[in-house]
Short mmCIF file of C-alpha atoms in Angstrom, two decimals:
data_model
loop_
_atom_site.label_atom_id
_atom_site.label_comp_id
_atom_site.label_asym_id
_atom_site.label_seq_id
_atom_site.Cartn_x
_atom_site.Cartn_y
_atom_site.Cartn_z
CA MET B 89 109.62 112.55 94.93
CA LYS B 90 107.63 109.34 95.15
CA MET B 91 105.00 109.89 92.52
CA TRP B 92 103.14 106.66 93.31
CA LYS B 93 102.00 108.14 96.63
CA HIS B 94 100.07 110.89 94.85
CA THR B 95 98.24 108.50 92.57
CA LEU B 96 97.44 105.70 95.07
CA ILE B 97 93.74 104.72 95.04
CA VAL B 98 92.98 102.51 98.06
CA ILE B 99 90.75 99.59 97.09
CA LEU B 100 87.94 98.89 99.57
CA SER B 101 86.91 95.29 100.00
CA VAL B 102 83.25 95.43 101.05
CA LEU B 103 81.79 92.01 101.83
CA SER B 104 78.08 91.91 102.62
CA ALA B 105 76.27 88.78 103.81
CA SER B 106 72.76 88.23 102.61
CA SER B 107 70.14 87.07 105.10
CA MET B 108 68.14 85.43 102.28
CA ALA B 109 69.17 83.02 99.58
CA ALA B 110 68.85 85.70 96.92
CA PRO B 111 70.68 85.45 93.60
CA VAL B 112 74.11 87.12 93.62
CA GLU B 113 74.95 89.38 90.67
CA LEU B 114 78.18 88.29 89.03
CA ASP B 115 80.88 90.85 88.31
CA ARG B 116 81.06 91.96 84.70
CA VAL B 117 83.53 93.54 82.34
CA ALA B 118 82.88 97.26 81.96
CA VAL B 119 85.79 98.25 79.71
CA ILE B 120 88.30 96.38 77.57
CA VAL B 121 91.70 98.11 77.61
CA ASN B 122 94.17 96.61 75.13
CA ASP B 123 94.48 93.00 76.32
CA GLY B 124 93.13 93.73 79.80
CA VAL B 125 89.80 94.62 81.36
CA ILE B 126 88.28 96.92 83.95
CA LEU B 127 85.52 95.24 85.95
CA GLN B 128 82.36 96.94 87.10
CA SER B 129 83.48 96.18 90.67
CA ASP B 130 86.71 98.16 90.05
CA ILE B 131 84.65 101.22 89.18
CA ASP B 132 82.25 100.76 92.10
CA ILE B 133 85.08 100.24 94.58
CA ALA B 134 86.94 103.36 93.41
CA ILE B 135 83.77 105.46 93.71
CA VAL B 136 83.03 104.11 97.21
CA THR B 137 86.63 104.90 98.18
CA LEU B 138 86.36 108.50 96.97
CA GLU B 139 83.00 108.94 98.70
CA THR B 140 84.39 107.53 101.96
CA ASN B 141 87.47 109.74 101.82
CA SER B 142 85.41 112.82 100.91
CA LYS B 143 83.24 112.34 104.01
CA LYS B 144 86.34 112.10 106.22
CA GLY B 145 87.86 115.21 104.66
CA SER B 146 84.62 117.13 104.20
CA GLN B 147 85.40 117.32 100.49
CA ALA B 148 82.42 117.91 98.21
CA LEU B 149 82.17 115.62 95.18
CA PRO B 150 80.46 116.26 91.84
CA ASP B 151 77.34 114.47 90.62
CA ILE B 152 77.67 110.70 90.37
CA ASP B 153 77.69 110.73 86.55
CA VAL B 154 80.59 113.19 86.45
CA LEU B 155 82.42 111.35 89.22
CA ARG B 156 81.97 108.02 87.44
CA GLU B 157 83.37 109.48 84.20
CA GLN B 158 86.46 110.83 85.97
CA VAL B 159 87.01 107.58 87.88
CA LEU B 160 86.65 105.53 84.69
CA GLU B 161 89.22 107.67 82.87
CA LYS B 162 91.63 107.32 85.80
CA LEU B 163 91.22 103.53 85.84
CA ILE B 164 91.77 103.35 82.07
CA VAL B 165 95.00 105.36 82.24
CA ASP B 166 96.22 103.38 85.26
CA THR B 167 95.47 100.10 83.49
CA ILE B 168 97.45 101.19 80.42
CA GLN B 169 100.37 102.26 82.59
CA PHE B 170 100.31 98.98 84.52
CA GLN B 171 100.36 97.09 81.23
CA GLU B 172 103.48 99.09 80.34
CA SER B 173 105.08 98.02 83.64
CA GLU B 174 104.30 94.37 82.86
CA ARG B 175 105.73 94.77 79.37
CA LEU B 176 108.96 96.08 80.90
CA GLY B 177 109.03 93.26 83.43
CA VAL B 178 108.89 95.56 86.46
CA LYS B 179 108.58 93.51 89.66
CA ILE B 180 108.20 94.97 93.15
CA ASP B 181 109.44 92.46 95.72
CA ASP B 182 108.05 92.12 99.24
CA ASN B 183 110.98 93.96 100.84
CA ARG B 184 110.38 97.02 98.69
CA LEU B 185 106.64 96.77 99.31
CA ASN B 186 107.13 96.50 103.08
CA GLN B 187 109.29 99.63 103.04
CA ALA B 188 106.59 101.50 101.09
CA VAL B 189 103.86 100.45 103.51
CA GLN B 190 106.06 101.55 106.43
CA GLU B 191 106.50 104.95 104.78
CA ILE B 192 102.74 105.30 104.33
CA ALA B 193 102.16 104.39 107.98
CA LYS B 194 104.85 106.84 109.11
CA GLU B 195 103.30 109.68 107.10
CA ARG B 196 100.03 109.04 108.92
CA ASN B 197 101.82 108.91 112.30
CA LEU B 198 100.87 105.25 112.69
CA THR B 199 102.66 101.96 113.13
CA VAL B 200 102.07 99.31 110.47
CA ASP B 201 99.79 97.42 112.89
CA GLN B 202 97.81 100.61 113.56
CA LEU B 203 97.55 101.24 109.81
CA GLN B 204 96.22 97.72 109.31
CA ASN B 205 93.65 98.22 112.08
CA SER B 206 92.63 101.57 110.58
CA LEU B 207 92.11 99.97 107.18
CA THR B 208 90.06 97.16 108.72
CA GLU B 209 87.83 99.69 110.47
CA ASP B 210 87.23 101.36 107.10
CA GLY B 211 86.34 98.02 105.53
CA VAL B 212 89.59 97.81 103.56
CA SER B 213 91.32 94.48 103.04
CA TYR B 214 94.97 94.87 104.10
CA ALA B 215 96.08 92.30 101.51
CA THR B 216 94.26 94.22 98.76
CA PHE B 217 95.74 97.49 100.02
CA ARG B 218 99.27 96.03 99.80
CA GLU B 219 98.71 94.79 96.26
CA GLN B 220 97.40 98.18 95.17
CA VAL B 221 100.51 99.84 96.66
CA ARG B 222 102.63 97.30 94.78
CA LYS B 223 100.75 98.10 91.57
CA GLU B 224 101.12 101.87 91.98
CA ILE B 225 104.87 101.54 92.59
CA ALA B 226 105.21 99.38 89.47
CA ILE B 227 103.28 101.98 87.46
CA SER B 228 105.58 104.71 88.76
CA GLU B 229 108.68 102.65 87.91
CA ALA B 230 107.52 102.08 84.33
CA ARG B 231 106.54 105.72 83.88
CA ASN B 232 109.90 106.89 85.21
CA ALA B 233 111.85 104.53 82.95
CA LEU B 234 109.92 105.37 79.78
CA VAL B 235 109.71 109.11 80.35
CA ARG B 236 113.42 109.37 81.15
CA ARG B 237 114.17 108.20 77.59
CA ARG B 238 112.31 111.19 76.19
CA ILE B 239 114.30 113.78 78.13
CA ASN B 240 117.21 115.52 76.43
CA ILE B 241 119.17 118.02 78.50
CA LEU B 242 121.84 119.96 76.63
CA PRO B 243 125.12 120.91 78.37
CA ALA B 244 124.46 124.55 77.45
CA GLU B 245 121.15 124.44 79.36
CA VAL B 246 122.88 123.10 82.48
CA GLU B 247 125.66 125.69 82.22
CA SER B 248 123.22 128.57 81.79
CA LEU B 249 121.11 127.55 84.76
CA SER B 250 124.21 126.90 86.89
CA GLU B 251 125.34 130.48 86.27
CA GLN B 252 121.91 131.75 87.21
CA LEU B 253 121.87 129.72 90.43
CA ALA B 254 125.31 130.97 91.35
CA THR B 255 123.93 134.52 91.61
CA GLU B 256 121.05 133.51 93.85
CA THR B 257 120.83 132.44 97.47
CA ASN B 258 120.35 128.84 98.58
CA ALA B 259 116.80 129.61 99.62
CA SER B 260 113.66 129.46 97.54
CA VAL B 261 109.97 129.82 98.17
CA GLN B 262 107.80 126.72 97.85
CA TYR B 263 104.29 126.77 96.46
CA ARG B 264 101.44 124.34 96.88
CA LEU B 265 99.62 124.39 93.56
CA GLN B 266 96.25 123.18 92.35
CA HIS B 267 95.54 122.83 88.65
CA ILE B 268 92.62 122.57 86.24
CA GLN B 269 93.31 121.60 82.63
CA LEU B 270 90.73 121.90 79.86
CA ARG B 271 91.92 119.75 76.98
CA LEU B 272 91.98 121.14 73.45
CA GLU B 273 91.25 118.23 71.13
CA GLU B 274 90.68 118.00 67.40
CA GLY B 275 87.31 119.53 66.60
CA THR B 276 87.05 121.42 69.89
CA ASP B 277 85.38 124.83 69.67
CA LYS B 278 88.14 127.11 70.95
CA GLN B 279 85.79 130.00 71.76
CA ALA B 280 83.49 127.70 73.73
CA LEU B 281 86.47 126.30 75.62
CA GLU B 282 87.71 129.81 76.49
CA LYS B 283 84.21 130.76 77.66
CA GLU B 284 84.09 127.66 79.86
CA ALA B 285 87.46 128.56 81.39
CA ASN B 286 86.44 132.19 82.03
CA ASP B 287 83.18 131.01 83.60
CA MET B 288 85.22 128.85 85.94
CA ILE B 289 87.33 131.86 86.96
CA LYS B 290 84.15 133.79 87.80
CA LYS B 291 82.83 130.91 89.91
CA LEU B 292 86.16 130.61 91.73
CA ASP B 293 86.16 134.36 92.40
CA GLN B 294 82.67 133.92 93.87
CA GLY B 295 83.93 131.26 96.29
CA GLU B 296 83.47 128.00 94.37
CA ASP B 297 85.69 125.23 95.74
CA PHE B 298 88.71 124.71 93.48
CA SER B 299 89.17 121.04 94.43
CA THR B 300 85.58 120.19 93.55
CA MET B 301 85.87 121.94 90.19
CA ALA B 302 89.13 120.12 89.44
CA ILE B 303 87.54 116.74 90.18
CA SER B 304 84.52 117.64 88.04
CA TYR B 305 86.12 119.27 84.99
CA SER B 306 89.90 118.92 84.86
CA LYS B 307 91.54 116.63 82.33
CA GLY B 308 94.93 117.09 83.99
CA PRO B 309 96.97 114.31 85.63
CA LYS B 310 95.94 115.30 89.20
CA ALA B 311 92.20 115.73 88.62
CA LEU B 312 91.02 113.14 91.16
CA GLU B 313 93.33 114.65 93.81
CA GLY B 314 91.52 117.97 93.46
CA GLY B 315 94.22 119.16 91.05
CA ASP B 316 96.77 119.14 93.91
CA TRP B 317 100.40 119.04 92.69
CA GLY B 318 101.78 119.22 96.22
CA TRP B 319 104.72 121.40 97.27
CA LEU B 320 106.97 122.60 94.44
CA ARG B 321 109.70 125.14 93.98
CA LYS B 322 109.41 127.19 90.81
CA GLU B 323 112.37 125.28 89.39
CA GLU B 324 110.49 121.99 89.81
CA MET B 325 107.24 123.09 88.20
CA PRO B 326 106.30 122.58 84.57
CA THR B 327 107.52 125.64 82.71
CA ILE B 328 103.97 126.76 81.87
CA PHE B 329 103.24 127.02 85.62
CA ALA B 330 106.51 128.69 86.61
CA ASP B 331 106.16 131.34 83.90
CA GLN B 332 102.81 132.46 85.36
CA ILE B 333 103.96 132.87 88.96
CA THR B 334 105.55 136.22 89.75
CA THR B 335 104.54 138.10 92.91
CA GLN B 336 101.18 136.42 93.60
CA ALA B 337 100.39 135.47 97.19
CA LYS B 338 98.64 132.53 98.83
CA GLY B 339 95.10 132.08 97.50
CA ALA B 340 95.76 133.64 94.10
CA VAL B 341 93.97 132.10 91.12
CA ILE B 342 95.89 132.44 87.86
CA GLY B 343 94.53 131.94 84.35
CA PRO B 344 93.20 130.86 82.07
CA PHE B 345 96.40 130.53 80.07
CA ARG B 346 97.12 128.41 77.02
CA SER B 347 99.57 125.61 76.25
CA GLY B 348 99.81 123.10 73.43
CA VAL B 349 97.33 120.76 75.10
CA GLY B 350 94.66 123.28 76.10
CA LEU B 351 93.78 125.87 78.73
CA HIS B 352 94.98 125.93 82.33
CA ILE B 353 93.94 127.49 85.63
CA ILE B 354 96.18 127.26 88.68
CA LYS B 355 95.67 128.27 92.29
CA ILE B 356 98.40 128.99 94.83
CA SER B 357 96.74 127.20 97.73
CA ASP B 358 99.64 127.80 100.11
CA THR B 359 103.24 129.01 100.30
CA ARG B 360 106.07 128.46 102.73
CA GLY B 361 109.24 130.34 103.37
CA LEU B 362 112.91 129.98 102.76
CA GLU B 363 114.77 126.72 102.85
CA THR B 364 118.47 125.96 102.75
CA VAL B 365 119.60 123.46 100.11
CA ALA B 366 122.14 120.84 101.18
CA VAL B 367 123.45 118.34 98.64
CA THR B 368 124.74 114.87 99.50
CA GLU B 369 126.81 113.26 96.78
CA VAL B 370 127.61 109.55 96.66
CA ASN B 371 130.54 107.90 94.92
CA ALA B 372 129.58 104.31 94.10
CA ARG B 373 130.67 101.52 91.79
CA HIS B 374 128.61 98.72 90.33
CA ILE B 375 128.57 95.69 88.09
CA LEU B 376 125.65 95.38 85.67
CA ILE B 377 124.50 92.09 84.15
CA LYS B 378 121.68 92.09 81.59
CA THR B 379 119.40 89.12 81.07
CA SER B 380 119.01 87.53 77.65
CA VAL B 381 117.52 84.51 75.92
CA ILE B 382 120.27 82.36 77.43
CA LEU B 383 120.62 84.15 80.80
CA SER B 384 117.58 84.25 83.07
CA ASP B 385 116.92 86.53 86.04
CA GLU B 386 117.91 83.68 88.34
CA GLY B 387 121.11 83.11 86.37
CA ALA B 388 122.09 86.79 86.50
CA GLN B 389 121.35 86.90 90.23
CA LYS B 390 123.52 83.83 90.93
CA GLN B 391 126.32 85.19 88.76
CA LEU B 392 126.40 88.43 90.77
CA GLN B 393 126.21 86.54 94.07
CA ASN B 394 129.30 84.61 92.98
CA TYR B 395 131.07 87.87 92.08
CA ALA B 396 130.27 89.35 95.51
CA ARG B 397 131.55 86.20 97.26
CA ARG B 398 134.82 86.31 95.33
CA ILE B 399 135.34 90.00 96.08
CA GLU B 400 134.61 89.61 99.79
CA SER B 401 136.95 86.62 100.07
CA GLY B 402 139.76 88.67 98.55
CA GLU B 403 140.06 86.38 95.54
CA ILE B 404 139.60 89.25 93.10
CA LYS B 405 139.04 93.02 93.22
CA PHE B 406 135.69 94.67 92.50
CA GLY B 407 137.23 96.86 89.80
CA GLU B 408 138.72 93.89 87.94
CA LEU B 409 135.38 92.09 87.77
CA ALA B 410 133.60 95.29 86.71
CA GLU B 411 136.11 95.90 83.93
CA GLN B 412 135.83 92.31 82.69
CA HIS B 413 132.11 91.60 83.07
CA SER B 414 130.00 94.71 83.68
CA GLN B 415 127.65 95.52 80.81
CA ASP B 416 127.66 99.24 81.61
CA PRO B 417 130.50 100.25 79.28
CA GLY B 418 130.83 103.78 80.66
CA SER B 419 131.55 102.69 84.22
CA ALA B 420 133.24 99.37 83.34
CA ALA B 421 136.13 101.30 81.83
CA LYS B 422 136.52 103.04 85.22
CA ASN B 423 136.50 99.86 87.34
CA GLY B 424 132.74 100.21 87.80
CA GLU B 425 132.96 103.69 89.35
CA LEU B 426 130.14 106.16 88.71
CA GLY B 427 131.79 109.17 90.34
CA TYR B 428 130.19 111.59 92.79
CA GLN B 429 126.50 111.97 91.97
CA THR B 430 123.32 112.94 93.80
CA PRO B 431 121.23 109.76 94.35
CA ASP B 432 118.20 111.40 92.70
CA LEU B 433 119.88 110.97 89.33
CA TYR B 434 119.56 107.19 89.58
CA VAL B 435 116.53 104.98 88.97
CA PRO B 436 114.59 104.33 92.23
CA GLU B 437 115.97 100.86 93.08
CA PHE B 438 119.56 102.00 92.53
CA LYS B 439 118.92 105.25 94.41
CA HIS B 440 117.58 103.25 97.36
CA GLN B 441 120.69 101.07 97.51
CA VAL B 442 123.24 103.91 97.40
CA GLU B 443 121.29 105.78 100.09
CA ILE B 444 121.08 102.91 102.62
CA LEU B 445 124.31 100.96 102.06
CA PRO B 446 127.13 101.51 104.58
CA ILE B 447 130.37 102.62 102.97
CA GLY B 448 132.43 99.63 101.81
CA GLN B 449 129.58 97.08 101.89
CA ILE B 450 128.50 95.25 98.73
CA SER B 451 124.76 95.01 98.16
CA GLU B 452 122.77 91.89 97.46
CA PRO B 453 121.95 91.54 93.75
CA PHE B 454 118.97 93.71 92.80
CA LYS B 455 117.07 94.43 89.61
CA THR B 456 116.31 97.71 87.84
CA VAL B 457 114.97 98.48 84.38
CA HIS B 458 118.58 98.30 83.14
CA GLY B 459 119.30 94.78 84.45
CA TRP B 460 120.78 93.16 87.58
CA HIS B 461 123.35 94.98 89.73
CA ILE B 462 125.59 94.72 92.71
CA VAL B 463 126.77 98.06 94.06
CA GLU B 464 129.27 99.32 96.62
CA VAL B 465 129.30 102.83 98.10
CA LEU B 466 132.85 104.13 98.20
CA ASP B 467 132.24 107.52 99.81
CA ARG B 468 129.67 110.20 100.64
CA ARG B 469 130.23 113.92 100.90
CA GLU B 470 128.20 117.03 101.70
CA VAL B 471 128.60 119.76 99.09
CA ASP B 472 127.42 123.33 99.50
CA LYS B 473 127.67 125.97 96.75
CA THR B 474 130.54 124.41 94.88
CA ASP B 475 130.63 124.30 91.09
CA THR B 476 129.85 120.58 91.15
CA ALA B 477 126.88 121.02 93.47
CA LEU B 478 125.47 123.84 91.37
CA THR B 479 125.87 121.79 88.19
CA ASN B 480 124.10 118.81 89.77
CA LYS B 481 121.37 121.05 91.13
CA ALA B 482 120.88 122.68 87.73
CA TYR B 483 120.66 119.28 86.05
CA ARG B 484 118.16 118.06 88.65
CA ILE B 485 116.01 121.17 88.21
CA LEU B 486 115.98 120.80 84.44
CA PHE B 487 115.29 117.09 84.72
CA ASN B 488 112.36 117.54 87.13
CA ARG B 489 110.87 120.29 85.00
CA LYS B 490 111.13 118.31 81.78
CA PHE B 491 110.04 115.09 83.45
CA ASN B 492 106.72 116.60 84.59
CA GLU B 493 106.11 118.00 81.11
CA GLU B 494 107.05 114.78 79.29
CA ALA B 495 105.16 112.55 81.75
CA SER B 496 101.94 114.42 81.05
CA ALA B 497 102.51 114.20 77.28
CA TRP B 498 103.44 110.50 77.51
CA MET B 499 100.26 109.63 79.40
CA GLN B 500 98.14 111.43 76.83
CA GLU B 501 99.94 109.58 74.01
CA ILE B 502 99.52 106.08 75.47
CA ARG B 503 95.88 106.87 76.24
CA ALA B 504 95.27 108.02 72.65
CA SER B 505 96.97 104.95 71.13
CA ALA B 506 95.32 102.36 73.40
CA PHE B 507 92.44 100.15 72.32
CA VAL B 508 89.54 100.99 74.63
CA GLU B 509 86.08 99.46 74.23
CA PHE B 510 83.17 100.22 76.57
CA ILE B 511 80.85 97.27 77.17
CA GLU B 512 77.13 97.85 77.41
CA ASN B 513 75.14 96.21 80.20
CA ASP B 514 71.90 94.32 79.82
CA GLU B 515 69.88 97.55 79.80
CA GLY B 516 71.97 98.85 76.90
CA GLU B 517 73.76 101.43 79.05
CA GLU B 518 77.42 101.99 78.39
CA GLN B 519 79.62 101.35 81.41
#
């Protein structure tokens, strides 16, 4: 699942010409976030974007003060996450960016040229749009890399879930969930928070729009998307969601229920039927080179290009070079082989390569959070209801479940530990 798509805020570039030689107000810093800043124009642009999109989708928005507060919090968290991506050295090259833009256009049933024209009609700079997509992908890459380190899946957990899956059919119902989270912080009045949550349930029962309430009140990760988590199987949901869903139908509102971070309300906005699971496994091998004080990115890239040339010329075998030079000790001992795995288990750049490479072809050098790689796909196979497929599926389910839980906790932690200072304007109002 490409998480950056769900968090993408399109930046509008609105240029207005003045008919009189009036003074132009300079942009100003609204918030200092660690060693970066959020400009007043960033806030204004995000609000204009939400207002424009709400008109197109007939989505009601809260009062401007509430909307501004939610937008500001989103920009702060995004800025912190982007700083993490820069700290990790995450770079999204133009090829990867072009592929992402093509995917966005395809989802909207447009060509890239039509997408560009559509953005222009909306007053959106295509260049700015591309850079925001690049930024959101970088944020997603950093989040994925850092959250993965927090996940610990025990073999006993995988075995237990594999046995459970073996007794079930391949099909599973999917749910489209919306979510409101009321955060329980130090000093919060628990009774007042519970009353607020119960009042929300009453309003929802009386027909209040869930999306509008999520935008206005939720402190969850999907607040500005109306609390929409998209389509999820129960196995992919955070455990606190999955535990609440039993026999409820489309339209059901569930909650409030408690977790360690506060109170939650979820709505089953839609469901869809049964779906057969097919698993494609890829057997690949790779050589990993890590950069250092004495080996730059360019040096690592050239070194791997030389390895690929020597392999393709028949001078040396892939496995020999992997055993001698790869800095992934687990696979180096096996001539670089990773064994049959589902591509979803790999980091996004590696996953992309093993999905698109023809069998037997060596990739160009590419970079991930682990270092520089060349990879060759040895074989692909379709697996259905074998022990291996069930084990991989169980691991993926556990990983997705824990990833969503840890990602939410990680974002709250980096937000709490960040230095954030709000700058007052000339009228003494806090931005």
